[in-house]
Tab-separated table of C-alpha atoms in Angstrom:
chain	number	residue	atom	x	y	z
A	1181	MET	CA	-27.195	190.353	112.453
A	1182	PRO	CA	-26.097	186.875	110.871
A	1183	ALA	CA	-28.223	185.095	108.999
A	1184	ALA	CA	-29.038	181.664	110.654
A	1185	THR	CA	-29.317	178.185	108.039
A	1186	ALA	CA	-30.971	175.167	108.881
A	1187	SER	CA	-28.010	173.240	109.109
A	1188	GLY	CA	-26.464	175.785	111.554
A	1189	ALA	CA	-23.586	175.748	109.859
A	1190	ASP	CA	-21.859	179.590	108.833
A	1191	ALA	CA	-22.608	181.616	106.069
A	1192	THR	CA	-19.072	182.964	105.903
A	1193	PRO	CA	-16.934	181.668	103.066
A	1194	ASN	CA	-14.294	179.817	105.236
A	1195	GLY	CA	-17.097	178.677	107.776
A	1196	GLY	CA	-18.955	176.669	105.940
A	1197	ALA	CA	-19.401	172.732	106.904
A	1198	LYS	CA	-17.645	171.505	104.063
A	1199	SER	CA	-14.603	173.414	104.370
A	1200	ARG	CA	-14.429	171.658	108.108
A	1201	ASP	CA	-11.668	169.368	108.874
A	1202	HIS	CA	-13.134	165.841	110.927
A	1203	ASN	CA	-11.283	163.497	112.907
A	1204	GLN	CA	-13.479	160.526	113.870
A	1205	GLY	CA	-10.657	159.088	115.863
A	1206	ASN	CA	-9.996	156.294	113.439
A	1207	GLN	CA	-8.117	157.590	110.629
A	1208	ASP	CA	-4.371	156.792	111.845
A	1209	ARG	CA	-4.957	153.036	112.864
A	1210	LYS	CA	-3.746	150.349	111.844
A	1211	PHE	CA	-5.296	146.794	110.614
A	1212	THR	CA	-3.821	143.124	110.332
A	1213	ILE	CA	-4.555	141.450	106.685
A	1214	GLU	CA	-6.504	138.891	108.552
A	1215	GLN	CA	-8.577	141.959	110.431
A	1216	LYS	CA	-8.934	143.097	106.417
A	1217	THR	CA	-10.409	139.927	105.044
A	1218	ALA	CA	-12.360	139.058	107.830
A	1219	VAL	CA	-14.415	142.223	107.022
A	1220	ILE	CA	-14.258	141.631	103.331
A	1221	ARG	CA	-15.790	138.233	103.829
A	1222	VAL	CA	-18.442	139.775	105.952
A	1223	ARG	CA	-19.500	142.417	103.696
A	1224	LYS	CA	-19.307	139.749	100.740
A	1225	CYS	CA	-21.426	137.250	102.509
A	1226	ALA	CA	-25.339	136.173	102.550
A	1227	PRO	CA	-26.895	136.435	105.898
A	1228	THR	CA	-27.402	133.872	106.851
A	1229	ALA	CA	-23.219	133.247	106.889
A	1230	PHE	CA	-22.459	135.339	109.466
A	1231	TYR	CA	-22.832	131.819	112.116
A	1232	GLU	CA	-20.223	130.132	109.560
A	1233	ILE	CA	-18.424	133.062	109.811
A	1234	LEU	CA	-17.983	132.913	113.465
A	1235	GLY	CA	-17.827	129.612	114.054
A	1236	LEU	CA	-20.724	129.196	115.827
A	1237	GLU	CA	-24.179	127.457	115.356
A	1238	LYS	CA	-27.694	128.999	115.042
A	1239	THR	CA	-28.901	128.256	118.155
A	1240	VAL	CA	-26.452	130.149	120.206
A	1241	SER	CA	-27.753	133.242	122.794
A	1242	ASP	CA	-26.849	136.853	122.057
A	1243	SER	CA	-23.977	136.972	124.676
A	1244	GLU	CA	-21.962	133.890	122.346
A	1245	ILE	CA	-22.873	135.564	119.341
A	1246	LYS	CA	-20.750	138.903	120.752
A	1247	LYS	CA	-18.498	137.277	122.296
A	1248	ALA	CA	-17.470	135.332	118.860
A	1249	TYR	CA	-17.426	138.541	117.456
A	1250	ARG	CA	-15.263	140.138	119.213
A	1251	LYS	CA	-12.887	137.787	118.660
A	1252	LEU	CA	-12.651	138.426	115.287
């Protein structure tokens, strides 16, 4: 009987988790320059600058924030 591992991965040499090919579904997805620059800008900004990036006031509702984010 094979030994069980804590991670559930196979103990065989070719069955380790590191040797498996993973497909996340978005690896072949292409993005526009505008989308890439928006993501970089969001990652670099201060937490309070998100309203400015989305072009919103700080008093808007959650649904309005979601709509503006989808439009990016």
